[in-house]
Coordinates of C-alpha atoms and ligand atoms in Angstrom, one line a residue:
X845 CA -44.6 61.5 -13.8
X846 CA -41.6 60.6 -15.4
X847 CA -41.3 56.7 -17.6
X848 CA -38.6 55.6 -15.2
X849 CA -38.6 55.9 -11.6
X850 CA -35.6 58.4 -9.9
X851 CA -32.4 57.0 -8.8
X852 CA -32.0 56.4 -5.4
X853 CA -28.2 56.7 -3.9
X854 CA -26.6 55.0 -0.9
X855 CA -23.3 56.6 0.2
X856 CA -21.2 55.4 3.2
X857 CA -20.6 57.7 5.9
X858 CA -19.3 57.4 9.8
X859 CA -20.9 58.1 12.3
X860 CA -21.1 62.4 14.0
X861 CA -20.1 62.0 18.0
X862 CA -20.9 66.0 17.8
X863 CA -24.4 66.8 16.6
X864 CA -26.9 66.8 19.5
X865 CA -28.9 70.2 19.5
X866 CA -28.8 72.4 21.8
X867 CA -31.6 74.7 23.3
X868 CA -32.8 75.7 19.9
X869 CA -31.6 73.8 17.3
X870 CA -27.9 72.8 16.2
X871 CA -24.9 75.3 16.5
X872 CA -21.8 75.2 15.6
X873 CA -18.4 76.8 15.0
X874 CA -18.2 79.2 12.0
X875 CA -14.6 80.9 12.4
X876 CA -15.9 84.3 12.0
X877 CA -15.0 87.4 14.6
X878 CA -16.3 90.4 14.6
X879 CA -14.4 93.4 16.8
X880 CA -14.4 97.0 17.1
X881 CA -12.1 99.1 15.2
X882 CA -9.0 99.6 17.5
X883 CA -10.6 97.0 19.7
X884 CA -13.4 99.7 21.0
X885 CA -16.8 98.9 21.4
X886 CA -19.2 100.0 24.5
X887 CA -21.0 97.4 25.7
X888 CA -24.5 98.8 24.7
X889 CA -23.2 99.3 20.9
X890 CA -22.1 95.2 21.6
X891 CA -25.6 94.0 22.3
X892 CA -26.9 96.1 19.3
X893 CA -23.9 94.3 17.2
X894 CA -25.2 91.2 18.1
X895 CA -29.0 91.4 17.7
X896 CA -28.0 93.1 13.8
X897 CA -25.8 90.1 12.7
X898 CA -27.2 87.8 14.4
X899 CA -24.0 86.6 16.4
X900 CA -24.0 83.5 18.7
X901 CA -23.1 85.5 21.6
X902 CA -20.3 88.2 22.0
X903 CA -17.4 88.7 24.7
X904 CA -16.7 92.2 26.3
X905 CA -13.3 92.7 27.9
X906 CA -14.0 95.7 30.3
X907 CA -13.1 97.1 33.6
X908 CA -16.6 98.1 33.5
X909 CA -17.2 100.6 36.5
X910 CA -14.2 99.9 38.7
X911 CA -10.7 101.2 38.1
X912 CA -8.9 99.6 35.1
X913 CA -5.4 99.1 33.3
X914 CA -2.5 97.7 34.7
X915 CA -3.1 98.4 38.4
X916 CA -6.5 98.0 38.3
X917 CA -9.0 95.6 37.1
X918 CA -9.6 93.6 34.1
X919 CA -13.2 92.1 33.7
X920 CA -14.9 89.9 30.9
X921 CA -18.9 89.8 30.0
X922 CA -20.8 87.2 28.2
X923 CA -23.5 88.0 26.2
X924 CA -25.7 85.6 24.8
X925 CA -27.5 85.7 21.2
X926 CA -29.9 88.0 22.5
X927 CA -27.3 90.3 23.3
X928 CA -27.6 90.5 26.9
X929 CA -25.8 89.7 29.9
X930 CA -25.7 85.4 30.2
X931 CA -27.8 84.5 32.9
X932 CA -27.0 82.0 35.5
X933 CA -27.5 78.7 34.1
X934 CA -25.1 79.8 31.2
X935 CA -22.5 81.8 33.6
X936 CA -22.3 78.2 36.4
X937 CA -21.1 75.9 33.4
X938 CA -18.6 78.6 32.6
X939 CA -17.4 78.2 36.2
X940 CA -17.7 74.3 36.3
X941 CA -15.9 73.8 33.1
X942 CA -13.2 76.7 34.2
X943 CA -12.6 73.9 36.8
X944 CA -12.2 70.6 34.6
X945 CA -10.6 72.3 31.4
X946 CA -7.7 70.3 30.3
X947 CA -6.7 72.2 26.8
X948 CA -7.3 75.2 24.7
X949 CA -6.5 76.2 21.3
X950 CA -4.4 79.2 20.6
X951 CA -2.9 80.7 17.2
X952 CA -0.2 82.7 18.4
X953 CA 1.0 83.8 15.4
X954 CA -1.9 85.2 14.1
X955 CA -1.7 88.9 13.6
X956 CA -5.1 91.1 12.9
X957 CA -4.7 94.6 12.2
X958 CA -7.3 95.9 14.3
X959 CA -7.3 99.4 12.8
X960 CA -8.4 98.7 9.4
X961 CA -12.4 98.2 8.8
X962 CA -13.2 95.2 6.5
X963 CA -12.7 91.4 6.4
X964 CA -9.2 89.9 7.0
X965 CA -9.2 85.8 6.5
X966 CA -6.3 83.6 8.1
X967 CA -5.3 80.2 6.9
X968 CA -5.9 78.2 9.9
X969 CA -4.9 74.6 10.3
X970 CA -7.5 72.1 10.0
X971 CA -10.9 72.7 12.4
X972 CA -10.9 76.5 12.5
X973 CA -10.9 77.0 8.7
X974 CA -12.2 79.2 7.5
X975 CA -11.4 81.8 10.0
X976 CA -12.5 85.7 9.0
X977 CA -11.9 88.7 11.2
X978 CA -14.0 91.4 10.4
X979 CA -13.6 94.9 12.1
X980 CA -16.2 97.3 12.1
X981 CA -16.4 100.7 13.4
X982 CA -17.6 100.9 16.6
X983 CA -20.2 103.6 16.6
X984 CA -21.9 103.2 13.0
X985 CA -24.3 100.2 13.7
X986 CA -24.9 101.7 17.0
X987 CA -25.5 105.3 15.7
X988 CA -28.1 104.0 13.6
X989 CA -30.3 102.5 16.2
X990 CA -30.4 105.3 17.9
X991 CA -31.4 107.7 14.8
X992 CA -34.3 105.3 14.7
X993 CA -35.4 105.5 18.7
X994 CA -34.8 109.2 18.6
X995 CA -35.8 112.4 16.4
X996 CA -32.5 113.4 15.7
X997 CA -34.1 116.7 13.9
X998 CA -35.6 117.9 16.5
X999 CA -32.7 117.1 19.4
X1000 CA -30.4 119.0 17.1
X1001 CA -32.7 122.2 17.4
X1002 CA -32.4 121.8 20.8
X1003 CA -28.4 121.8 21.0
X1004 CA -27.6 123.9 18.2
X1005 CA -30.9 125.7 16.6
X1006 CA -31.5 129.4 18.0
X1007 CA -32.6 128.4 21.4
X1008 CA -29.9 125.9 22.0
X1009 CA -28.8 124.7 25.3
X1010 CA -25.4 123.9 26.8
X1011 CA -24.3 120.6 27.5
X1012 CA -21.2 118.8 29.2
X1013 CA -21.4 115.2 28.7
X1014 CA -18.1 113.6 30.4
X1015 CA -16.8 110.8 29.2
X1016 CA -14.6 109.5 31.7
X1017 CA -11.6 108.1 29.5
X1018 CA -14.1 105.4 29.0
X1019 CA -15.0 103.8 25.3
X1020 CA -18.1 106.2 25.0
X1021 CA -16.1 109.2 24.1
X1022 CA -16.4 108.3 20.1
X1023 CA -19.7 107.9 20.4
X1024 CA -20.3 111.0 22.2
X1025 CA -18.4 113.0 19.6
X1026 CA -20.2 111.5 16.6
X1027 CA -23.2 111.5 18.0
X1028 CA -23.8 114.6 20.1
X1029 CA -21.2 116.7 18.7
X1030 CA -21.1 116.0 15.3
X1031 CA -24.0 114.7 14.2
X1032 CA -26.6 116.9 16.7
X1033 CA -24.0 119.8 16.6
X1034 CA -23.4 120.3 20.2
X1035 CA -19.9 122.1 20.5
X1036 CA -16.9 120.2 20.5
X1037 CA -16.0 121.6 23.9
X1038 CA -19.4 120.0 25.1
X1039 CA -17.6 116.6 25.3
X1040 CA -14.9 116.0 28.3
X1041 CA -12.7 113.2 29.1
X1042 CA -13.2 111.8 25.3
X1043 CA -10.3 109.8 24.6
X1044 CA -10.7 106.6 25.6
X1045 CA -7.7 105.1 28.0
X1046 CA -6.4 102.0 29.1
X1047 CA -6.5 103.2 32.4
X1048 CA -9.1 105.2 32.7
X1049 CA -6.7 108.2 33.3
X1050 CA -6.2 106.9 36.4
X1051 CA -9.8 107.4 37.5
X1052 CA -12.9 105.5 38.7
X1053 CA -15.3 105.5 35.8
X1054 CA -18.2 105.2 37.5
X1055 CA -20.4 108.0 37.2
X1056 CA -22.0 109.0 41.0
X1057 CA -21.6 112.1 43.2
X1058 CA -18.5 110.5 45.1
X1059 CA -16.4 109.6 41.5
X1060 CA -18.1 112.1 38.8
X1061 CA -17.3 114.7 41.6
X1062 CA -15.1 116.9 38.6
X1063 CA -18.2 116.9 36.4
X1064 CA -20.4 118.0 39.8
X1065 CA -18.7 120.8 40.5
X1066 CA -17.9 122.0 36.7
X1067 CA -21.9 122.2 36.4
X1068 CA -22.0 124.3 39.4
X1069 CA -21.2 127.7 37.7
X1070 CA -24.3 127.5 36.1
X1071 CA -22.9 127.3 32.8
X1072 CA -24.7 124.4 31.5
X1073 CA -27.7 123.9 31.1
X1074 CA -27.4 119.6 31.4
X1075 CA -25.0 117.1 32.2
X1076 CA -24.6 113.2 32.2
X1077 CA -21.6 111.3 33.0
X1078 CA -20.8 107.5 31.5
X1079 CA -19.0 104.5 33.1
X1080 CA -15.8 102.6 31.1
X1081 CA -18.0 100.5 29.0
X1082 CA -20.5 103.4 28.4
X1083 CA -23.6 100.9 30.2
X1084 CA -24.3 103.5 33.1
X1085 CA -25.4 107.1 33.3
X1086 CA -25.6 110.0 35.8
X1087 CA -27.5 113.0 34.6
X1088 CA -27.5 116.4 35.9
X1089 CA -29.5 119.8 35.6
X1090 CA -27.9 123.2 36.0
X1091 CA -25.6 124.1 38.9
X1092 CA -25.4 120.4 39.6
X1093 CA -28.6 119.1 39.8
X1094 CA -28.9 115.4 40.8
X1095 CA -31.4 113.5 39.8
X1096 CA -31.0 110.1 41.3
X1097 CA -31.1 107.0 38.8
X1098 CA -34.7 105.6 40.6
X1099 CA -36.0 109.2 39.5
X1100 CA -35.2 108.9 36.1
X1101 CA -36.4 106.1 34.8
X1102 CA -39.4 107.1 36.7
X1103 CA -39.4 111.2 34.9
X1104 CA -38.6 109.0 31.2
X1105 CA -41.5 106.3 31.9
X1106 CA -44.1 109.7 32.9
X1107 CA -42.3 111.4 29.4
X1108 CA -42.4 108.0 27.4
X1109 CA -44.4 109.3 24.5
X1110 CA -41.4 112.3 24.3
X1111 CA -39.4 109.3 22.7
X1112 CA -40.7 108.6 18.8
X1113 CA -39.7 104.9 19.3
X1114 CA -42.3 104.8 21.8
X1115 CA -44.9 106.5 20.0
X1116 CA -44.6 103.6 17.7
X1117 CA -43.9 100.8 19.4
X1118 CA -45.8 100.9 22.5
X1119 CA -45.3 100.4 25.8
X1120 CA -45.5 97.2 27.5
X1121 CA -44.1 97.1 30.8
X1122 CA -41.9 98.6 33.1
X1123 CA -39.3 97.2 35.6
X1124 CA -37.1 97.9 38.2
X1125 CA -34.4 95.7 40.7
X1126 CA -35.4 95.4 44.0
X1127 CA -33.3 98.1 45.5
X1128 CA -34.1 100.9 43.0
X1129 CA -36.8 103.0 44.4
X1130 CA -40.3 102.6 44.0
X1131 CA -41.0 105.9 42.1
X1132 CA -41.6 103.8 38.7
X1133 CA -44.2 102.2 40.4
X1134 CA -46.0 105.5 41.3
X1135 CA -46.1 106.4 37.5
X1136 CA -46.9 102.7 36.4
X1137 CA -50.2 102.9 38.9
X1138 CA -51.1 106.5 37.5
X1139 CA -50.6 104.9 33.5
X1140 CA -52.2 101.3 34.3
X1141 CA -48.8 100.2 33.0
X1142 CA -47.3 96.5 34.5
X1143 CA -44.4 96.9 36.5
X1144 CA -42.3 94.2 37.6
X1145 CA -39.6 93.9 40.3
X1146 CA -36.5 92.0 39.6
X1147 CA -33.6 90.8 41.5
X1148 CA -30.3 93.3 40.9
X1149 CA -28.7 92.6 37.4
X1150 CA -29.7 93.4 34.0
X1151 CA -30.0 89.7 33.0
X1152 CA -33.1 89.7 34.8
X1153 CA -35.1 92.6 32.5
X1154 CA -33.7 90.2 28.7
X1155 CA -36.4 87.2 29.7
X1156 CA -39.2 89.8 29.9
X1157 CA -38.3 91.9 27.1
X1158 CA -37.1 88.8 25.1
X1159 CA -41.5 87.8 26.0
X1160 CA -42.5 91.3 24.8
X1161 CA -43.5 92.4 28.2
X1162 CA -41.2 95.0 29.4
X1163 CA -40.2 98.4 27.5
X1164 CA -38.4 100.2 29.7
X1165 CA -36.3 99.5 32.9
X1166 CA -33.9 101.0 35.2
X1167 CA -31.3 100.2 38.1
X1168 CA -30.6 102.3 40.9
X1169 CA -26.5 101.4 39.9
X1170 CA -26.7 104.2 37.3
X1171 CA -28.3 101.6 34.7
X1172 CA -31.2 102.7 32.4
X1173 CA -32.2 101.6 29.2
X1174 CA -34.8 99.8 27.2
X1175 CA -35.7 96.9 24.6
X1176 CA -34.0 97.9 21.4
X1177 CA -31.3 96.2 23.4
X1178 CA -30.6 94.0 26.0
X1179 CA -28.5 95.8 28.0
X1180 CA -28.5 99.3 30.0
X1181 CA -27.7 102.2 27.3
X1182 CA -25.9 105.4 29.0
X1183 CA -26.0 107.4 25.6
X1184 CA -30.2 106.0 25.1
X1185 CA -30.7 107.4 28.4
X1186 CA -29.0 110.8 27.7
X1187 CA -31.2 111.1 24.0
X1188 CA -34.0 110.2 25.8
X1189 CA -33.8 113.2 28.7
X1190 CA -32.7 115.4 26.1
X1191 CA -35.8 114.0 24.1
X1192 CA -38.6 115.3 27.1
X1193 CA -36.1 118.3 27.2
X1194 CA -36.6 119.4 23.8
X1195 CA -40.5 118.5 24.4
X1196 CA -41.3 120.4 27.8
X1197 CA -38.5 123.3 27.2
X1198 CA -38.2 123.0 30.8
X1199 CA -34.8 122.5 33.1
X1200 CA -33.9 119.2 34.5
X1201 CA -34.7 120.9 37.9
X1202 CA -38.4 121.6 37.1
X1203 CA -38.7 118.6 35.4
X1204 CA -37.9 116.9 38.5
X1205 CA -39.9 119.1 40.6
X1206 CA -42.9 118.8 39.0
X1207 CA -42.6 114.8 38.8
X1208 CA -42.7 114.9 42.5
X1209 CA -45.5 117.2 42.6
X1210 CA -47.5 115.1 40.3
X1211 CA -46.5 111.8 41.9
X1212 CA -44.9 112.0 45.3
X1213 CA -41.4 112.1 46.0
X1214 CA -39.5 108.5 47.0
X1215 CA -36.5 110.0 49.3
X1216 CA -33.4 107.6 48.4
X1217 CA -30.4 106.9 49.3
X1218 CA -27.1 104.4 49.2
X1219 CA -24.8 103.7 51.2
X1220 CA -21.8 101.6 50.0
X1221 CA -19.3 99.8 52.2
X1222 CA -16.7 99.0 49.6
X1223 CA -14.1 96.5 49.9
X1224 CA -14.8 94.8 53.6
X1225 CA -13.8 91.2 54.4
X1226 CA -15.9 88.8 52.6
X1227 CA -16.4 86.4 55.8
X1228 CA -17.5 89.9 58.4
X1229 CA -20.0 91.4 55.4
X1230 CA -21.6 87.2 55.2
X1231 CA -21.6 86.8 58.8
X1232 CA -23.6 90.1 59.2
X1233 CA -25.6 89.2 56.9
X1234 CA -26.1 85.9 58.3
X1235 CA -27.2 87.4 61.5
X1236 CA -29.5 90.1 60.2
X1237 CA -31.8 87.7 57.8
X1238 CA -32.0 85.8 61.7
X1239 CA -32.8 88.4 63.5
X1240 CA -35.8 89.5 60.4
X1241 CA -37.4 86.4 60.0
X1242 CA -37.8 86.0 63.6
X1243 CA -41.6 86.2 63.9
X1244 CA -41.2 88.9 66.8
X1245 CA -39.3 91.6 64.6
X1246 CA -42.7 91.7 62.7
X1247 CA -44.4 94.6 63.9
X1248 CA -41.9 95.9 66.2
X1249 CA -41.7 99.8 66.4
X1250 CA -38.6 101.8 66.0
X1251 CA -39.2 105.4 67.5
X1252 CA -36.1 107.7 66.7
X1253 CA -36.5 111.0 67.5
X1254 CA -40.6 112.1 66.7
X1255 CA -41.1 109.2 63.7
X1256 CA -41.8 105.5 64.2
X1257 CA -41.4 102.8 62.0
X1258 CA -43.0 100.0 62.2
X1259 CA -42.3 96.6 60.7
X1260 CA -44.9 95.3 58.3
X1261 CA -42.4 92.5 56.2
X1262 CA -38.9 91.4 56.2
X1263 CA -37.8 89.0 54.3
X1264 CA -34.5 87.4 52.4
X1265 CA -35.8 88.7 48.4
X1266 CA -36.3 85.9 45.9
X1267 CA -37.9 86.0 42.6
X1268 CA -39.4 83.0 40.3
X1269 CA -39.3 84.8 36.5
X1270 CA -42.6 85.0 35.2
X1271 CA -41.6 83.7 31.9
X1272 CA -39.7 80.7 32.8
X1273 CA -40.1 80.4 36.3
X1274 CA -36.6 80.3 37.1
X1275 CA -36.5 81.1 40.7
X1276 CA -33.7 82.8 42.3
X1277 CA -33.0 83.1 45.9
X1278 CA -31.0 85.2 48.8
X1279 CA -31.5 88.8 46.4
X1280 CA -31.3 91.0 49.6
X1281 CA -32.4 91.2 52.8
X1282 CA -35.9 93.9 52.7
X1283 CA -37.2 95.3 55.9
X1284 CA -40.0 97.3 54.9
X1285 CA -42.1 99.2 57.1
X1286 CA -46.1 100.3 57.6
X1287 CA -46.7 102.8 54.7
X1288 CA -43.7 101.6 52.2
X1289 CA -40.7 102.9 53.4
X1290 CA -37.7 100.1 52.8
X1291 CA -34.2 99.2 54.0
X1292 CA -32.2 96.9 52.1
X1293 CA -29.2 95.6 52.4
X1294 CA -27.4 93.6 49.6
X1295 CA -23.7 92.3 48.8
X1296 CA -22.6 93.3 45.3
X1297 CA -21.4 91.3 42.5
X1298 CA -18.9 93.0 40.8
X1299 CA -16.3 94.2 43.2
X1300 CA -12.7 92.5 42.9
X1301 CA -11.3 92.5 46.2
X1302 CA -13.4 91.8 49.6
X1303 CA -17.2 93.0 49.1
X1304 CA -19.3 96.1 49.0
X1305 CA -21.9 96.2 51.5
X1306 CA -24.8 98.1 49.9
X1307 CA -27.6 99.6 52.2
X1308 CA -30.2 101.0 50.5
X1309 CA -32.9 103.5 52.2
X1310 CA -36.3 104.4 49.9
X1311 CA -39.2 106.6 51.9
X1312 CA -42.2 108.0 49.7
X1313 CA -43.2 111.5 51.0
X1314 CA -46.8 112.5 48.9
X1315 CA -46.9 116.0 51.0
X1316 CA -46.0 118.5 48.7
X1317 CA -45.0 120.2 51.5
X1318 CA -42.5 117.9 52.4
X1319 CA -40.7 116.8 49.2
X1320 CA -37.9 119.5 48.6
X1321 CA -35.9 118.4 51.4
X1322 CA -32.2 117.1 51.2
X1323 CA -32.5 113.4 51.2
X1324 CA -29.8 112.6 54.0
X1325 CA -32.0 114.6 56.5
X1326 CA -35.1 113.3 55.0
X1327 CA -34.0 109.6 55.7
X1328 CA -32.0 110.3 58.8
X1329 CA -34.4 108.3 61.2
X1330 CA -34.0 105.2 58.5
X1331 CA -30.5 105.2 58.6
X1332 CA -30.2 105.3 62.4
X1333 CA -32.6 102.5 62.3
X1334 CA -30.9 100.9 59.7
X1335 CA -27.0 101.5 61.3
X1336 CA -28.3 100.1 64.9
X1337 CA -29.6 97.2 63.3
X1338 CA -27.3 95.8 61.5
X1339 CA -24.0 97.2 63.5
X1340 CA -22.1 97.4 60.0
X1341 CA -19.7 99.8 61.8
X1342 CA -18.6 97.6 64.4
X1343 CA -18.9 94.8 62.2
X1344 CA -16.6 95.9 58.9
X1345 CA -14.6 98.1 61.0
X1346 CA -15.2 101.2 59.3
X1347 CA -16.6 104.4 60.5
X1348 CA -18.7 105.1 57.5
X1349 CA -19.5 104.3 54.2
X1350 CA -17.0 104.9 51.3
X1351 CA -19.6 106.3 48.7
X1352 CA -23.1 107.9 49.3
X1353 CA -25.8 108.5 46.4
Ligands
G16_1434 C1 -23.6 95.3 36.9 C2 -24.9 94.9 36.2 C3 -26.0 95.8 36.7 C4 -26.1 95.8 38.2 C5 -24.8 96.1 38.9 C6 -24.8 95.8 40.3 O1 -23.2 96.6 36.5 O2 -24.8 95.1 34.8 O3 -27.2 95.4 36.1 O4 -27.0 96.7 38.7 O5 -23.8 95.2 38.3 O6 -23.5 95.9 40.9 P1 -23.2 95.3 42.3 O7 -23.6 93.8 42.3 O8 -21.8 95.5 42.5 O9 -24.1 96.0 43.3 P2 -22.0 96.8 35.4 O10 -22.1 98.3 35.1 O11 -20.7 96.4 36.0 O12 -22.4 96.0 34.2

C-alpha cells in the first residue's frame, strides 16, 4: 500500500458507431496483404497460409477446374480463418450485399511488385494506413507442412534410391507445377523429366485442367507404354487429383480415399496424430465405408462440397475425407490437397513395394469392390436440367415407387429408399436441403442424380451409379458393363436424353 491513494483520470472521448463483435470477438481492418510471389499460390498451399499466419480469411482468383484465361473462365474463392471454403451463411451475405453495394474503395495507383519476396508498405490516405504487402513464395510454407505429414527420407528412396520407380506427375499448366518441381523433383529427386505441363499459364495452354479420363486423356495414354511406374494429374488450382498405376491404371477417386484410409498408418502424420473420422459426399462411393466398418472408425456422409468436411475437422472428428470430383485430402488443412494425396499413395507405395494395380486389387479382395461411375451432362439449359429434376424427386417420393422392381436383362433392382438428400451438421446442426436426389436399391446399390455448382454456363447434370460386388469372382470387371443394368435403369427413369437434348453424356469416370 502506497500513503496516497492512485490518480484516477477522466478523458473525453465520442462515441464508436463500429465496435459490435462479431462471431468471436472484435475484428477489424489491419491493411496487411499477403500474396504469392508472381501472384501464384494453389489453393491447398492458401489454406495452409492462412491457418500459419493466422489471416482473417484469404481470397483465391482461379479458374479452378474449368477452362481459364481470356476465353474462358475466371472464378473467385473465399476462405475463411480456418482456411477453408466459406460456407453458406458467409457466401449468401456475399450475394445479398453484392446486391445493395453502393461504393468501394480502390487505390489505382498503387503499384506492388509482385516478384520480389518481402514486405513493401504504401502511404495510404487516411482509413487504410498502414497498408503492408508482403509476398511470399508460394511453395515454402506449403513444403514444410508436408515434410511434417510425410517421411520425406523414405519417399526419396523410393523415387531416386536403387530401387527407384518412375513417375509422371502432369501438371496441367495449372499453379501446381512449382510445387511439383521443388517438391518431387528437387527435393525427393525424381527426374526433372518426371514433371509435365509445369509452367503455369494464364490459360491453361488452352486446356481443361481437370484431371479425369475424358481431359487428363494425354497423361492416360503417355502411361500406357508401361514406362511408368505411377501417375497423378492436378487441376488449375492444384485442389484435385487423378492417380494412375502402370499402363494407365485408374483408380477411381471413391477408391482412393478408401486404399489411403485401409494404408493410414503408411502416413507418419497419422501414426502420430490419430485418426478420428472419416468422410465422404453423398455421391462418392461407399467403399470408405467398407474400410471404416472393418477399422471401427466413424464415417460420416456429407452433402457435395468441401465446406461440409471444415465443421468436423474444425470439432476434431474427421481425419481424412474424400470427393468422388477428384478431391482428397485431410485436416492439416481445410481444403482438398492434390500434392497430399499424391505423397500419401506414394507413402503406402514405398510401404507395400507393391504397384498401384495390386494395391487396388487386393483392396477389393479384402473389402469388396464398389463398381462406380459418372456420367456428366455438361452445359444443358438450366430450366430443362430443374424441370427434370422437379419431376424425378415426384415421381421418388411417391409412396408406390418404394419397392418397385426394375428387371433389365437377368438382374432386378428393387427400390428400398428414395429420397431428396439433406443433412443437419452434427456439430452445429445446420441443416441443408435438396443435396441430390438418391434412389437406392435392396442390398446398396445407388443412383444419384445431382446438379453441380461450379459450371459457368447452363448446368451439369451429374448421374452418379455406385454397386458393391463382395464376390471375388466378380470384382475385376470393367465398370461400364458392370453397371450397365443401373444405367438403363437410371436413363429410362429420368429420360435425360429426351429431356437435355443430348445423346449422351459429355464426360464419363
Ligand atoms: C468444388 C468443391 C468440391 C466439390 C466440387 C463439386 O470443386 O471444392 O468440394 O466436390 O466443387 O463440383 P460440382 O458442384 O460442379 O459437381 P473445385 O475443384 O472447383 O473447388
Amino acid at each position: 500500500m502506497t500513503d496516497s491513494p492512485l490518480q484516477v483520470l477522466t478523458l473525453p472521448t465520442a462515441p464508436y458507431p463500429d465496435q459490435r463483435p462479431g462471431t468471436s470477438g472484435l475484428r477489424k481492418k489491419v491493411g496487411r496483404l499477403v500474396i504469392g510471389q508472381n501472384g501464384i499460390m494453389s489453393t491447398p498451399a492458401v489454406s495452409c497460409v492462412i491457418r500459419k499466419m493466422k489471416a482473417i480469411s484469404g481470397i483465391i482468383l482461379t479458374a479452378s477446374h474449368n477452362p481459364g484465361g481470356p476465353d474462358g473462365d475466371f472464378g473467385i474463392k473465399f476462405n475463411t480463418a480456418k482456411g477453408g471454403p466459406a460456407p453458406q451463411a458467409v457466401t449468401n451475405k456475399i450475394f445479398q450485399m453484392s446486391r445493395t453495394i453502393e461504393e468501394y474503395a480502390i487505390c489505382p495507383d498503387l503499384r506492388v511488385d509482385l516478384g520480389t519476396t518481402g514486405k513493401q508498405t504504401f502511404d495510404l490516405e487516411n482509413k487504410f494506413k498502414p497498408f503492408t504487402v508482403e509476398i511470399v513464395d508460394p511453395v515454402e510454407s506449403y513444403a514444410n507442412s508436408l515434410r511434417n505429414i510425410f517421411d520425406f527420407a523414405f519417399l526419396k528412396e523410393l523415387l531416386s534410391g536403387d530401387n527407384h520407380i518412375q513417375i509422371c506427375l502432369d501438371a496441367m499448366h495449372g499453379v501446381v507445377g512449382p510445387y511439383v518441381k521443388k517438391i518431387l523433383c528437387e527435393e525427393l529427386g525424381s527426374p526433372a523429366n518426371s514433371a509435365i505441363n509445369c509452367e503455369p499459364l494464364e490459360n491453361f495452354g488452352g486446356h481443361h485442367p481437370d484431371p479425369n479420363l475424358t481431359n487428363a486423356a494425354d497423361l492416360v495414354e503417355t502411361m500406357r507404354n508401361g514406362q511408368y511406374d505411377f501417375g497423378a494429374a492436378f487441376d488449375g488450382d492444384g485442389d484435385r487429383n487423378m492417380i494412375l498405376g502402370k499402363h494407365g491404371f485408374f483408380v477411381n477417386p471413391s477408391d482412393s480415399v478408401a486404399v489411403i484410409a485401409a494404408n493410414i498408418f503408411c502416413i507418419p502424420y497419422f501414426q502420430h496424430a490419430g485418426v478420428r473420422g472419416f468422410a465422404r459426399s453423398m455421391p462418392t462411393s461407399a467403399a470408405l465405408d467398407m474400410v471404416a466398418k472393418v477399422t471401427k472408425i466413424q464415417l460420416y456422409e456429407t452433402p457435395t462440397g468441401w465446406k461440409f468436411f471444415g465443421s468436423l475437422m474444425d470439432a476434431g472428428r474427421l481425419s481424412l475425407c474424400g470427393e468422388e470430383s477428384f478431391g482428397t485430402g485431410s485436416d492439416h488443412i481445410r481444403e482438398k490437397d492434390g500434392l497430399w494425396a499424391v505423397l500419401a499413395w506414394l507413402s503406402i507405395l514405398a510401404t507395400r513395394r507393391q504397384s498401384v494395380e495390386d494395391i487396388m486389387t487386393e483392396h477389393w479382395r479384402t473389402y469388396g469392390r464398389n463398381y462406380y461411375t459418372r456420367f456428366d451432362y455438361e452445359e444443358v439449359d438450366l430450366d430443362a436440367a430443374v424441370e427434370m429434376m422437379l419431376d424425378l424427386e415426384l415421381m421418388i417420393s411417391d409412396k408406390a415407387f418404394i419397392k418397385q422392381v426394375f428387371t433389365v436383362g437377368e438382374k432386378k433392382y428393387q427400390v428400398e429408399t428414395a429420397d431428396n438428400f439433406e443433412y443437419s451438421d452434427p456439430v452445429d446442426g445446420t441443416i441443408s436441403r435438396n443435396q441430390g436426389l438418391r434412389i437406392i436399391f435392396k442390398g446398396g446399390s445407388r443412383i444419384i442424380f445431382r446438379l453441380g455448382g461450379t459450371g459457368s454456363f447452363g448446368v451439369t447434370v451429374h448421374l452418379y451409379i455406385d454397386s458393391y460386388e463382395k464376390d471375388i469372382n466378380k470384382i475385376f470387371q470393367d465398370p461400364q458393363v458392370a453397371l450397365a443394368e443401373l444405367v438403363a435403369i437410371a436413363l429410362q427413369l429420368s429420360h435425360i436424353h429426351e429431356r437435355t437434348g443430348r445423346s449422351g453424356p459429355t464426360v464419363i469416370t
